mmCIF file with all atom_site columns, C-alpha atoms in Angstrom:
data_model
loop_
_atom_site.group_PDB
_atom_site.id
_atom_site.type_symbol
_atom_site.label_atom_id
_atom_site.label_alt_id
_atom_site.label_comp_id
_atom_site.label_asym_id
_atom_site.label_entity_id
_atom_site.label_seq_id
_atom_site.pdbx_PDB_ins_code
_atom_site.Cartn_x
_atom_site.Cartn_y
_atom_site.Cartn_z
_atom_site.occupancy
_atom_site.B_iso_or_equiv
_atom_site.pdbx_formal_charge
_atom_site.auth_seq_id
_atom_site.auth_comp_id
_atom_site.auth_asym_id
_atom_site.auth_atom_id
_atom_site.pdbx_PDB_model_num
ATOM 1   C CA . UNK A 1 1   ? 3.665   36.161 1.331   1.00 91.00 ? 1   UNK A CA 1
ATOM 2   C CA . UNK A 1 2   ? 6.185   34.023 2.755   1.00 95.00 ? 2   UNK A CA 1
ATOM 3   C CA . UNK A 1 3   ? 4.935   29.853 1.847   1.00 97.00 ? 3   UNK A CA 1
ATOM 4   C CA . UNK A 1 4   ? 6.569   26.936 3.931   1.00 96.00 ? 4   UNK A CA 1
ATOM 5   C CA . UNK A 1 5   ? 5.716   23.218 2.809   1.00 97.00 ? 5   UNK A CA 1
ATOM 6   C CA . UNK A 1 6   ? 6.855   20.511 5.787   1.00 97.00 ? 6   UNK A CA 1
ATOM 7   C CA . UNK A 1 7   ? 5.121   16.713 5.915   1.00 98.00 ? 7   UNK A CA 1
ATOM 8   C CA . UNK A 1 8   ? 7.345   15.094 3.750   1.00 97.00 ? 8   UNK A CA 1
ATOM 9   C CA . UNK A 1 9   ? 8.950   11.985 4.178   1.00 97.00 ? 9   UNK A CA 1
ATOM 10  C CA . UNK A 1 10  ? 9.674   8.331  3.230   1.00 98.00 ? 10  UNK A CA 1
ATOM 11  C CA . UNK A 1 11  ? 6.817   6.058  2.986   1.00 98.00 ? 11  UNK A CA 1
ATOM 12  C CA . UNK A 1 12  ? 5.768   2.669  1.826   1.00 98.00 ? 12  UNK A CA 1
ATOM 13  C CA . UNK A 1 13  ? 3.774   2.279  -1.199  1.00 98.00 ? 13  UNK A CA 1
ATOM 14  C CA . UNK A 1 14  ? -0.196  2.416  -0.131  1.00 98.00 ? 14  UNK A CA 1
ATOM 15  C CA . UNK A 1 15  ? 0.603   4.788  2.395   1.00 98.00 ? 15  UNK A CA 1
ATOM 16  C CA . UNK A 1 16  ? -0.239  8.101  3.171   1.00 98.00 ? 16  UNK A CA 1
ATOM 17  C CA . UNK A 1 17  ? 1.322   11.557 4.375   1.00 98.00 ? 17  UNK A CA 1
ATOM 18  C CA . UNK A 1 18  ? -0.015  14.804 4.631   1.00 98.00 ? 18  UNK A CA 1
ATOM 19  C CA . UNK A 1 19  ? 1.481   18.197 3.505   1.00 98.00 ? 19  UNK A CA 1
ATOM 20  C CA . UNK A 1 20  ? 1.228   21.317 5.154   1.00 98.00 ? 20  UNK A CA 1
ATOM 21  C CA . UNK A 1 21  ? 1.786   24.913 4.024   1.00 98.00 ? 21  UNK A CA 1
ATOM 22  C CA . UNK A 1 22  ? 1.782   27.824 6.401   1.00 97.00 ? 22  UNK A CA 1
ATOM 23  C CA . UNK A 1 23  ? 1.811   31.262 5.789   1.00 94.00 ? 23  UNK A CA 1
ATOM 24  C CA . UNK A 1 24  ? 3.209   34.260 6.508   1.00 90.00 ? 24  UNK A CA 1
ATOM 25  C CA . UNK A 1 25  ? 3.166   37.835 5.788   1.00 88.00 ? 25  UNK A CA 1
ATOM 26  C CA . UNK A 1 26  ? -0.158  37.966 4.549   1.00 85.00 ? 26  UNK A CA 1
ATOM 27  C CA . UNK A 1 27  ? -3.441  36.229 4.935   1.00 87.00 ? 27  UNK A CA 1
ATOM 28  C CA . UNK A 1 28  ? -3.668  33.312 3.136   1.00 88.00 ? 28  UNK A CA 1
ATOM 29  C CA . UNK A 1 29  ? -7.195  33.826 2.147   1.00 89.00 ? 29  UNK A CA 1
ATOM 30  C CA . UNK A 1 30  ? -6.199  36.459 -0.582  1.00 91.00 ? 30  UNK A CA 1
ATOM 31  C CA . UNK A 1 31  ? -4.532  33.581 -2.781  1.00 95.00 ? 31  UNK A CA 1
ATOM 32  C CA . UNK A 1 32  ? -5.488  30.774 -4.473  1.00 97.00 ? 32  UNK A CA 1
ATOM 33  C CA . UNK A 1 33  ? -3.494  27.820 -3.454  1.00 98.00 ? 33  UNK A CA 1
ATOM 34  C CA . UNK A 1 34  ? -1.401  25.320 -5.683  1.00 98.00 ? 34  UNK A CA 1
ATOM 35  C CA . UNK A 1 35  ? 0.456   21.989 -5.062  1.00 98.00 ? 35  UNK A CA 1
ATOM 36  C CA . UNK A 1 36  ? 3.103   21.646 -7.737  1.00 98.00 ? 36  UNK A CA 1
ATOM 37  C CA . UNK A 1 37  ? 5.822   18.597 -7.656  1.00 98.00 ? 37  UNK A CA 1
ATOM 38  C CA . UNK A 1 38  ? 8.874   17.882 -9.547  1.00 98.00 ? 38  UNK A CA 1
ATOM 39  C CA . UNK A 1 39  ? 10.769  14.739 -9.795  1.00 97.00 ? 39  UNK A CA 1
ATOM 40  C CA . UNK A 1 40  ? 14.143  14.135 -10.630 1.00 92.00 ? 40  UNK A CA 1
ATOM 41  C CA . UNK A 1 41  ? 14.874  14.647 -14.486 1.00 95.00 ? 41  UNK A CA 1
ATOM 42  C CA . UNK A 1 42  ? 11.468  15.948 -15.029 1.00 97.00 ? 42  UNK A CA 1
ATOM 43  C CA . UNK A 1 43  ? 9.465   19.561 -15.191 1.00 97.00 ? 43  UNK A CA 1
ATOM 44  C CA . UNK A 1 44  ? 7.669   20.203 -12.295 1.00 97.00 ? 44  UNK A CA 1
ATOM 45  C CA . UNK A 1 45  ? 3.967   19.924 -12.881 1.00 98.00 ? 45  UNK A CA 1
ATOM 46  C CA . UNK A 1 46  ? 0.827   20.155 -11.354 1.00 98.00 ? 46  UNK A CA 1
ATOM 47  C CA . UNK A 1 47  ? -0.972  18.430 -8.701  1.00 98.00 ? 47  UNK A CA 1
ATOM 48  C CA . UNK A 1 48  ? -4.348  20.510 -7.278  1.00 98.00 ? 48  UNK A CA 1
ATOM 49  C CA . UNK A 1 49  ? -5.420  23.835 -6.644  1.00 98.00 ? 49  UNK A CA 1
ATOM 50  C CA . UNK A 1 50  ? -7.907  25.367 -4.496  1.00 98.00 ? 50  UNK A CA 1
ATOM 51  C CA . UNK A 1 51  ? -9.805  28.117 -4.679  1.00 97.00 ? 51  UNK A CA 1
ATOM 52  C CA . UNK A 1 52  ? -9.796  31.333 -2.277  1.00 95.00 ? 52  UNK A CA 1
ATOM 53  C CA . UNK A 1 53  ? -12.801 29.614 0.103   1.00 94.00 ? 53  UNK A CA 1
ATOM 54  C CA . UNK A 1 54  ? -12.033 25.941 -0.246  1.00 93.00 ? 54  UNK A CA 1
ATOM 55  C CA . UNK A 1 55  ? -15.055 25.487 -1.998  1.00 95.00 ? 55  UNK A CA 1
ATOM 56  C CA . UNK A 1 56  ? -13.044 24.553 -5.420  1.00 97.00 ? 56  UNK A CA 1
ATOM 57  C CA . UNK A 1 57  ? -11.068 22.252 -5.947  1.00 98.00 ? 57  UNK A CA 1
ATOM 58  C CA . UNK A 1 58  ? -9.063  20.941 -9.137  1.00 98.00 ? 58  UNK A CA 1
ATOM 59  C CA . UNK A 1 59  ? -6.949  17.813 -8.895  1.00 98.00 ? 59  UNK A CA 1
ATOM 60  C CA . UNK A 1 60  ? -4.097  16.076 -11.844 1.00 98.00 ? 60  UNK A CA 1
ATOM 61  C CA . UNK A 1 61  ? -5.822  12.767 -13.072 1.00 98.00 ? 61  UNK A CA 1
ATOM 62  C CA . UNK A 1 62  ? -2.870  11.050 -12.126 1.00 98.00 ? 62  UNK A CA 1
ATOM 63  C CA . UNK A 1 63  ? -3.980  12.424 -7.997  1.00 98.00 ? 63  UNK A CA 1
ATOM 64  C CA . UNK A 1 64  ? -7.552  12.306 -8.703  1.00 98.00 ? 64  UNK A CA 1
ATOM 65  C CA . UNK A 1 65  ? -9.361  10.230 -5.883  1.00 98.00 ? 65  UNK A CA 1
ATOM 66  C CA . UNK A 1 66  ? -6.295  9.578  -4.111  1.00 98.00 ? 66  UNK A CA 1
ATOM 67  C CA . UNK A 1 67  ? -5.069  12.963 -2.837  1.00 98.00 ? 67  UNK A CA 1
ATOM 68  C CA . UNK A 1 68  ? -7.357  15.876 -1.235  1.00 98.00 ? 68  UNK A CA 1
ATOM 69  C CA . UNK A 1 69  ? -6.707  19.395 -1.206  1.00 98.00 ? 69  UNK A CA 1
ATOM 70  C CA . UNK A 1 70  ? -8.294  21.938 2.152   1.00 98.00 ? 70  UNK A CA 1
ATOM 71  C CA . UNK A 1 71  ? -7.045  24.583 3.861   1.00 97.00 ? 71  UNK A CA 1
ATOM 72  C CA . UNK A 1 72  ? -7.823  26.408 7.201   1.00 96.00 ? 72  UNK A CA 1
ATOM 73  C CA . UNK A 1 73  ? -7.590  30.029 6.530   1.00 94.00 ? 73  UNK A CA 1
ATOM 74  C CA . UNK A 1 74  ? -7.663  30.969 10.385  1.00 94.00 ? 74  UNK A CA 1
ATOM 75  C CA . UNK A 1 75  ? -4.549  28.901 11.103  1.00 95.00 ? 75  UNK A CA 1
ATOM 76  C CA . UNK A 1 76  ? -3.218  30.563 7.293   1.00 95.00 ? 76  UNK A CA 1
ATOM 77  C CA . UNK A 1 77  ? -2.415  27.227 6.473   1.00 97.00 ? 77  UNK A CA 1
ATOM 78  C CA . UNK A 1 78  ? -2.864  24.701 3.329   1.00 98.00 ? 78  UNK A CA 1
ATOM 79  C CA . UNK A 1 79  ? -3.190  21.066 3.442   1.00 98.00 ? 79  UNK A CA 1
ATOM 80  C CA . UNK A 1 80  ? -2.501  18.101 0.805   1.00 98.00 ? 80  UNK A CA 1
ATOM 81  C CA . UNK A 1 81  ? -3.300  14.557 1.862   1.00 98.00 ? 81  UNK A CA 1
ATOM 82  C CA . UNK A 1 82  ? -2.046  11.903 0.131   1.00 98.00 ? 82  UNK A CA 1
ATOM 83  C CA . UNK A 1 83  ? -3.035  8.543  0.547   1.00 98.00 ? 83  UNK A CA 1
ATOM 84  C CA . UNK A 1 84  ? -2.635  5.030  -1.660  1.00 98.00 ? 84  UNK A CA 1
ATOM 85  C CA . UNK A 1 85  ? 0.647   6.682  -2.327  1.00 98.00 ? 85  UNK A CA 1
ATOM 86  C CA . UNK A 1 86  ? 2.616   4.932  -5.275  1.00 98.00 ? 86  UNK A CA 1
ATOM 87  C CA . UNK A 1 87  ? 6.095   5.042  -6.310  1.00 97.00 ? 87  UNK A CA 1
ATOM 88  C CA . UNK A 1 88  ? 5.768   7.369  -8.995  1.00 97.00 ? 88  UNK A CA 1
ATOM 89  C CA . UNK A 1 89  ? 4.550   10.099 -6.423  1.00 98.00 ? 89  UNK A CA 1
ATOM 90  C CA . UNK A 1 90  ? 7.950   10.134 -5.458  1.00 98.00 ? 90  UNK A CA 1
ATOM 91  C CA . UNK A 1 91  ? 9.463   13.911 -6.302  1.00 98.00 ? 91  UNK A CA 1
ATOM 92  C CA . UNK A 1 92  ? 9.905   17.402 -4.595  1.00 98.00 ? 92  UNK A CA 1
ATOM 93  C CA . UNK A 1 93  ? 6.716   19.049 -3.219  1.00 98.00 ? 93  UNK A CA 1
ATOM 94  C CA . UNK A 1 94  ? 5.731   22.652 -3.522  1.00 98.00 ? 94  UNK A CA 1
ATOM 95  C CA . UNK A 1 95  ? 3.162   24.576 -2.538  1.00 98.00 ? 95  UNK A CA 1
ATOM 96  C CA . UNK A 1 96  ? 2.287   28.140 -3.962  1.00 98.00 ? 96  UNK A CA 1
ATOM 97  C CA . UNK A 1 97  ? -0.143  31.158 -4.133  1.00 97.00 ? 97  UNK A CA 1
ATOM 98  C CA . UNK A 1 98  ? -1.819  32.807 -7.071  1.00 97.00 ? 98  UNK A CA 1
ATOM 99  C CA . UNK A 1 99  ? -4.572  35.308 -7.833  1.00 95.00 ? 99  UNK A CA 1
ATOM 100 C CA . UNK A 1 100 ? -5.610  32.916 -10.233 1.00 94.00 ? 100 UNK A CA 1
ATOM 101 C CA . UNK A 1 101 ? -7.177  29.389 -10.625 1.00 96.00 ? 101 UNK A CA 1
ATOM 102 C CA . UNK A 1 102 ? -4.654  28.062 -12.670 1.00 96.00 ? 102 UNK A CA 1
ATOM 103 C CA . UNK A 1 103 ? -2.679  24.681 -13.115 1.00 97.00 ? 103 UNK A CA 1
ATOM 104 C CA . UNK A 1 104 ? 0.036   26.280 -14.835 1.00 97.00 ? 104 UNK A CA 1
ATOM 105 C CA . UNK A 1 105 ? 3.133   27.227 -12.653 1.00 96.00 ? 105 UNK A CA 1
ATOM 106 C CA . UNK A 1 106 ? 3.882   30.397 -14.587 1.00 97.00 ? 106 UNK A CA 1
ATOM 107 C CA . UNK A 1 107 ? 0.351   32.044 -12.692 1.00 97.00 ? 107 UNK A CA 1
ATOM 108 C CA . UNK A 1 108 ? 2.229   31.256 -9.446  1.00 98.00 ? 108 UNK A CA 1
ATOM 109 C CA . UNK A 1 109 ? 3.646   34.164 -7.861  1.00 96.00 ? 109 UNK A CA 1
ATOM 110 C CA . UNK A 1 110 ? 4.795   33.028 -4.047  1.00 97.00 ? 110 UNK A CA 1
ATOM 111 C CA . UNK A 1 111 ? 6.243   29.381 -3.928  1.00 97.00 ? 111 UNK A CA 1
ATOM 112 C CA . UNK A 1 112 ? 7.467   27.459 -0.371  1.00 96.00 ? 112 UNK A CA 1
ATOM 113 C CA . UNK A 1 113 ? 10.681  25.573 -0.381  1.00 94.00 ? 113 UNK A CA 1
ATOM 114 C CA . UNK A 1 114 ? 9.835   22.439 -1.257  1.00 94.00 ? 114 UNK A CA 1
ATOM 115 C CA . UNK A 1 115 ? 9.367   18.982 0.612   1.00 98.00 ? 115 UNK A CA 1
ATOM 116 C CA . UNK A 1 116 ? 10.208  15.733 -0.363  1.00 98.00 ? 116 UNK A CA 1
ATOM 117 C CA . UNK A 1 117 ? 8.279   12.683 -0.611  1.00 98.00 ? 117 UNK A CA 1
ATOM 118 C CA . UNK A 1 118 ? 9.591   9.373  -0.916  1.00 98.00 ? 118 UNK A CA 1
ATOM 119 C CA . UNK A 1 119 ? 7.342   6.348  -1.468  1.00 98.00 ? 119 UNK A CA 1
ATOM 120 C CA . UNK A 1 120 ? 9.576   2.938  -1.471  1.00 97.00 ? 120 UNK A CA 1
ATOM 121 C CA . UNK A 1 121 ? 7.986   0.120  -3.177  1.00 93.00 ? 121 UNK A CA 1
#
């Protein structure tokens, strides 16, 4: 499956943006869906996951209440909405697919290219 993250951009602090991730090659509806970011100097790490239905969802503490995972398996696509967006959200966004519920990045088997988000203080 071919993954490709778009949304990002530079925003204020408090702000919001949200993330898409469309598919291709397969149906998205076989995977479990990640959000991973990395920012500069550090290891990427994880943001939220949801499951095969949307039903699930599993978010970092340092996201929790302020971004939301969905996705829209007709349009193959994955969502992340960020809002109250802070400085340290600043890094490289990716989104992936897995057979697995997982926050680890080493159960991710498809990964998109990466988006960046900028929040300015």
């Amino acid at each position: 499956v071919q993954l490709q993250a778009s949304g990002g951009g530079l925003v204020q602090a408090g702000g919001s943006l949200r993330l898409s991730c469309a598919a291709s090659g397969q149906t998205l509806s076989s995977y479990v869906m990640g959000w991973f970011r990395q920012a500069p100097g550090k290891e990427r790490e994880f943001v939220a996951v949801i499951n095969w239905s949307g039903d699930s969802t599993y978010y970092a503490d340092s996201v929790k209440g302020r971004f939301t995972v969905s996705r829209d398996n007709a349009k193959n696509t994955v969502y992340l909405q960020m809002n109250s967006l802070k400085p340290e959200d600043t890094a490289v966004y990716y989104c992936a697919a897995s057979r697995y519920i997982s926050n680890s990045d080493a159960r991710y088997d498809y990964w998109g290219q990466g988006t960046q988000v900028t929040v300015s203080s």
